[in-house]
Coordinates of C-alpha atoms in Angstrom, one line a residue:
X1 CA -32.3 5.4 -1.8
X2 CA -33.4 3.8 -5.0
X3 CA -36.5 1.9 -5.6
X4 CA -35.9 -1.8 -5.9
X5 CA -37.8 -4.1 -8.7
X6 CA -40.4 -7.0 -7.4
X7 CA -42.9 -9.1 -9.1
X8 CA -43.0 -10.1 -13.1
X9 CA -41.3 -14.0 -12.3
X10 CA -43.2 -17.2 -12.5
X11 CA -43.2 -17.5 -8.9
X12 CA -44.8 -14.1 -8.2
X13 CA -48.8 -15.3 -8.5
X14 CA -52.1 -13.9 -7.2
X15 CA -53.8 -17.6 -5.2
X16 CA -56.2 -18.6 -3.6
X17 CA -56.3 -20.4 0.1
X18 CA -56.3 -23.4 -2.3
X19 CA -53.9 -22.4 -4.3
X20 CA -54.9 -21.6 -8.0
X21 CA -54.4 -18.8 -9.7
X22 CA -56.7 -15.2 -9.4
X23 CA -56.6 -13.6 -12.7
X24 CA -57.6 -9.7 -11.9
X25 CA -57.2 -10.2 -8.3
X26 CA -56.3 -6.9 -6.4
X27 CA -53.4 -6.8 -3.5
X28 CA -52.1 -4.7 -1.2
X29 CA -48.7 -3.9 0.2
X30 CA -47.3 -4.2 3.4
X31 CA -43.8 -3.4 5.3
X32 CA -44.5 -7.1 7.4
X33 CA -45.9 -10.0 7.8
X34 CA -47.4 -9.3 11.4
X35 CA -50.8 -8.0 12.0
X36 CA -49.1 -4.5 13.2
X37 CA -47.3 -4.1 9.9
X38 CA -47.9 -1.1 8.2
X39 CA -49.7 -1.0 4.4
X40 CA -47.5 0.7 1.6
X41 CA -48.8 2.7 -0.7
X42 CA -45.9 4.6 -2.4
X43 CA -45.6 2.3 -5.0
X44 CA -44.8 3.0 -8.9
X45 CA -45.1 0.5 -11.9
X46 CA -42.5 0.2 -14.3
X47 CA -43.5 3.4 -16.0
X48 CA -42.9 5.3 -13.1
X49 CA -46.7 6.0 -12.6
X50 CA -47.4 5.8 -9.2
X51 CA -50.1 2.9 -7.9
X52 CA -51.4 2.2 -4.4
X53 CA -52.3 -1.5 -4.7
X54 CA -51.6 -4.4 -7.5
X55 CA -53.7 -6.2 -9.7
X56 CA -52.7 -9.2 -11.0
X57 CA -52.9 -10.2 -15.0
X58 CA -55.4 -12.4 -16.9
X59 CA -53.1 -15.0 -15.9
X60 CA -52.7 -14.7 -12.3
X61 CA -49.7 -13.0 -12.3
X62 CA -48.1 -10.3 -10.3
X63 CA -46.4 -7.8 -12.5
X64 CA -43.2 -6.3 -12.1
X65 CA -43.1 -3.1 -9.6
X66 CA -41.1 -0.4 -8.1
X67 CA -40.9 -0.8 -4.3
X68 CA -41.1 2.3 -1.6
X69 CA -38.7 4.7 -1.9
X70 CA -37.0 3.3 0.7
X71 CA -35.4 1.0 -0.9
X72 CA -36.8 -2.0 1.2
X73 CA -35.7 -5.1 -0.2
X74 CA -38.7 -7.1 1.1
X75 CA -42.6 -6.6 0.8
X76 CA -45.6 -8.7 1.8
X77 CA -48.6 -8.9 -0.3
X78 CA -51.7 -10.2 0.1
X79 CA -54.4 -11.2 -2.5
X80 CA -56.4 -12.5 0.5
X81 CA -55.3 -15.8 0.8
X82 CA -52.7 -14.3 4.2
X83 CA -49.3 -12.2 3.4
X84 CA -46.7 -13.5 0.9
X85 CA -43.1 -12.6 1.0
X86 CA -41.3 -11.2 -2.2
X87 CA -37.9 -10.4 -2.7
X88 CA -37.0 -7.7 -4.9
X89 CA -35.7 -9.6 -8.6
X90 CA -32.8 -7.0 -8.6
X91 CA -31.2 -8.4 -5.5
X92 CA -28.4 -10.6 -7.1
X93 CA -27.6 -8.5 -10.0
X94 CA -27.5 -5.5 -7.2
X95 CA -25.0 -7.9 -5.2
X96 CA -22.4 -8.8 -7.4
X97 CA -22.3 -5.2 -9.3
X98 CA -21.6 -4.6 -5.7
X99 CA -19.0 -7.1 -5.2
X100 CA -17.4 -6.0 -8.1
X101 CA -17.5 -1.8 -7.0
X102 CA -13.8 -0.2 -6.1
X103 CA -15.2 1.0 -3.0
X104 CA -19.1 0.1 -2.3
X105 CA -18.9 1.6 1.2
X106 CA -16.5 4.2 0.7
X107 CA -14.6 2.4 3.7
X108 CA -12.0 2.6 1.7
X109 CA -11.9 6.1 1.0
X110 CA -12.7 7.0 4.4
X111 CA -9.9 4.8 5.6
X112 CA -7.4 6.8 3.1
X113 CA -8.2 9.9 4.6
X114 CA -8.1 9.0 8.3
X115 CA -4.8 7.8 7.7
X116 CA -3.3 10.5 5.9
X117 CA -1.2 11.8 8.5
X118 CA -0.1 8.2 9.8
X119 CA 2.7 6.4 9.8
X120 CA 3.1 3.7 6.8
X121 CA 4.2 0.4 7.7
X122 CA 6.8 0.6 4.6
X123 CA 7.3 2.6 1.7
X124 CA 5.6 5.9 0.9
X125 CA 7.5 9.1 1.6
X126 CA 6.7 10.9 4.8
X127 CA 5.7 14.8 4.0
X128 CA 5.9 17.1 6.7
X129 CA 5.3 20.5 6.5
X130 CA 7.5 23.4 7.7
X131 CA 7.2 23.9 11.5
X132 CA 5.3 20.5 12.4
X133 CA 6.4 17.5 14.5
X134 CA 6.0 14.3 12.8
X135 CA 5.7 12.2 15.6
X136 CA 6.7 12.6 19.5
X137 CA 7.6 9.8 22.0
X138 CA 6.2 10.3 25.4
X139 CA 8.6 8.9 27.9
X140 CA 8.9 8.5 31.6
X141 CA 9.9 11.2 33.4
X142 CA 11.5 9.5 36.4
X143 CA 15.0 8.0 34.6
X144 CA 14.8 5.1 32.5
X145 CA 17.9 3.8 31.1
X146 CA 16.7 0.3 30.1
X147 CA 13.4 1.1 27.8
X148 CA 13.9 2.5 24.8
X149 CA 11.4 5.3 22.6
X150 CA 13.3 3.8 19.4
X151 CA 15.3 0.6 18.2
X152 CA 17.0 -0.7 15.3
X153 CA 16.9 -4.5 15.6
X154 CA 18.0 -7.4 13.4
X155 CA 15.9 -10.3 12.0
X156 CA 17.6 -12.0 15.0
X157 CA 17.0 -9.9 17.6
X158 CA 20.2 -8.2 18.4
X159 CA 19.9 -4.6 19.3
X160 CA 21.5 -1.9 17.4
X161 CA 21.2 1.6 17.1
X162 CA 18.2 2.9 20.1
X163 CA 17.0 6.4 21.5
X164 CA 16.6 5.3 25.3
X165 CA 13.9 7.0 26.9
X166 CA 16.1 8.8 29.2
X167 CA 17.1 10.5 25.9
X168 CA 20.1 8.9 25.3
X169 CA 21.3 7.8 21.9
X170 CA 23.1 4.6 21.3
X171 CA 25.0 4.1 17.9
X172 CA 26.0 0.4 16.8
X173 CA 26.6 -0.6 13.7
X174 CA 25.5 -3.9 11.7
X175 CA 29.0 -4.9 10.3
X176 CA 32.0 -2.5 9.9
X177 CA 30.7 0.8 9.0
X178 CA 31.6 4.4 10.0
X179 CA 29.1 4.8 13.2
X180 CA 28.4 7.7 12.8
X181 CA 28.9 10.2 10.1
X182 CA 27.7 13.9 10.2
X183 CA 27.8 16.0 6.8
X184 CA 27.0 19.2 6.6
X185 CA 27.7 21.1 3.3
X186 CA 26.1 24.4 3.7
X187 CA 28.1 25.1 7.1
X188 CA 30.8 27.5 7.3
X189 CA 33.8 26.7 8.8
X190 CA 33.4 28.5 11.9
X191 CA 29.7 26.2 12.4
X192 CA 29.9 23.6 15.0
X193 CA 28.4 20.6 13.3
X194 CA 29.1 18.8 17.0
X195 CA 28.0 20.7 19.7
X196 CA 28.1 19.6 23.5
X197 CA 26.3 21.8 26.1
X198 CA 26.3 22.3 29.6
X199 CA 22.4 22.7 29.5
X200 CA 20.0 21.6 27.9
X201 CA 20.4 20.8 23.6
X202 CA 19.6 24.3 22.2
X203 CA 21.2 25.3 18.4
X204 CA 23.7 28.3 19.9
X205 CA 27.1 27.5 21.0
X206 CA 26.9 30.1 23.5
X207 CA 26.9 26.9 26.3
X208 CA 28.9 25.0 24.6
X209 CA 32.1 23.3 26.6
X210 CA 33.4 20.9 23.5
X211 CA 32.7 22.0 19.5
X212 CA 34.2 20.3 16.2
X213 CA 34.1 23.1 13.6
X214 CA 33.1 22.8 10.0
X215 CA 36.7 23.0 9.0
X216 CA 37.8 20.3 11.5
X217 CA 39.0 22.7 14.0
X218 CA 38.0 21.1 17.7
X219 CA 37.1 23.8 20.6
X220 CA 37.3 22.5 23.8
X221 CA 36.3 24.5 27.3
X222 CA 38.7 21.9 29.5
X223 CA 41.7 20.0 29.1
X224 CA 42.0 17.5 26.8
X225 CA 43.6 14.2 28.0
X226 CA 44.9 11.4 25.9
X227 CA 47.0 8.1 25.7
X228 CA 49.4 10.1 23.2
X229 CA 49.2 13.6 24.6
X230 CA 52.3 14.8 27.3
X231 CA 55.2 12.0 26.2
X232 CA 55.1 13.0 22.8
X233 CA 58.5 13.4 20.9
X234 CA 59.5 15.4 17.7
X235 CA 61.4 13.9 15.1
X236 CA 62.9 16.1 11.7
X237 CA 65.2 15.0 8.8
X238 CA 64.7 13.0 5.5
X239 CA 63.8 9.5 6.9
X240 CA 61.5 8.3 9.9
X241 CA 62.4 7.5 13.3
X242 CA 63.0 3.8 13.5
X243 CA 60.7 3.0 16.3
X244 CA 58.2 5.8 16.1
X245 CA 55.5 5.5 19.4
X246 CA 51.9 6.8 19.9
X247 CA 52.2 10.9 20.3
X248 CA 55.2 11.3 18.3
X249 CA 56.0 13.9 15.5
X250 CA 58.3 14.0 12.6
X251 CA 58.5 16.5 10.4
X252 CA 60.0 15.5 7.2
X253 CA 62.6 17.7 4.9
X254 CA 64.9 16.6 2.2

């Protein structure tokens, strides 16, 4: 630590038990006011040289001194009239260049780093490396179909799109909007970009019992049943059927 500055001001005098002034008069230093303190001797003046007691001026005057290397910011010293407190004459100018520092602690610093890896409360762009989980929600593992590891909710409270921790994902929409939308532009069209499983999620289609292709195509592994499937009629010619009804065809010619 630094040395701090003490002594050289109008209240920093050598005195008596009476209290005048004792021009020449030779102090020491001490770390206390108590009879256990401890004297200090590493002591410089403001030439650097080093000096193991003080002497006061013709005047009566302590002069300005360097402190222990400690950087203590309060000494006691007596000129034999009992131990005098003095506070280094550095302090305030120390305290607001201080106050005025970008980061006097490093707190701040320290605080950046810790939370390098942690989520920001908005803004900033997340980077995560190739290979590493960004975060992971530890859930029940008896079933749970009312708590949720993550919700969308509006300014006045209403639910909206959640991850229940029983893995389940609930899509709702805020207003009319598609609810869910899944591109995928470097798929082929024979990649499934909807995949349901028999087992557990895993990114084959070896499992799969129901697939929508890239190209639109849907794969299903059971029937498919529908309000407009099995009454369906088929209509041909230049104009449509009058009174067309869910299911039904018309293939149109000139």
């Amino acid at each position: 630590m630094a040395r701090n500055l003490f002594g050289g001001t109008a209240a920093d005098v050598a005195e008596s038990v009476s209290g005048a002034r004792i021009p020449g008069a030779v102090g020491t230093v001490w770390d206390g006011p108590s009879a256990g303190a401890a004297q200090i001797t590493d002591l410089t003046d403001t030439g650097g040289a080093p000096i193991l007691q003080l002497v006061a001026d013709n005047r009566g005057m302590v002069p300005s001194f360097y402190g222990p290397a400690s950087g203590a910011e309060r000494l006691w010293v007596d000129f034999g009239a009992g131990r005098v407190g003095l506070v280094s004459t550095t302090a305030g100018e120390r305290l607001v260049q201080h106050q005025a520092a970008a980061d006097p602690h490093a707190d701040r610093a320290y605080t950046n780093e810790r939370l390098l890896n942690f989520l920001p409360l908005a803004g900033a762009d997340l980077q995560v490396p190739a290979g590493t989980d960004w975060a992971r929600w530890i859930v029940p593992t008896t079933p749970d179909t009312t708590g949720c590891a993550w919700k969308l909710k509006t300014s006045d409270g209403t639910d909206y799109t959640r991850v229940r921790n029983s893995g389940a994902l609930l899509i709702d929409t805020i207003g009319v909007r598609a609810a869910l939308c899944i591109g995928a532009p470097a798929y082929g069209s024979g990649q499934a970009v909807i995949n349901v499983t028999n087992s557990k999620a895993t990114t084959t289609t070896t499992a799969s019992v129901f697939r929508v292709q890239g190209d639109g195509s849907v794969i299903s592994a059971g029937s498919v049943t529908a309000s407009n499937v099995g009454t369906a009629r088929v209509f041909s010619g230049p104009n449509a059927p009058s009174s067309p009804k869910p299911g039904d065809v018309w293939v149109q010619y000139a």
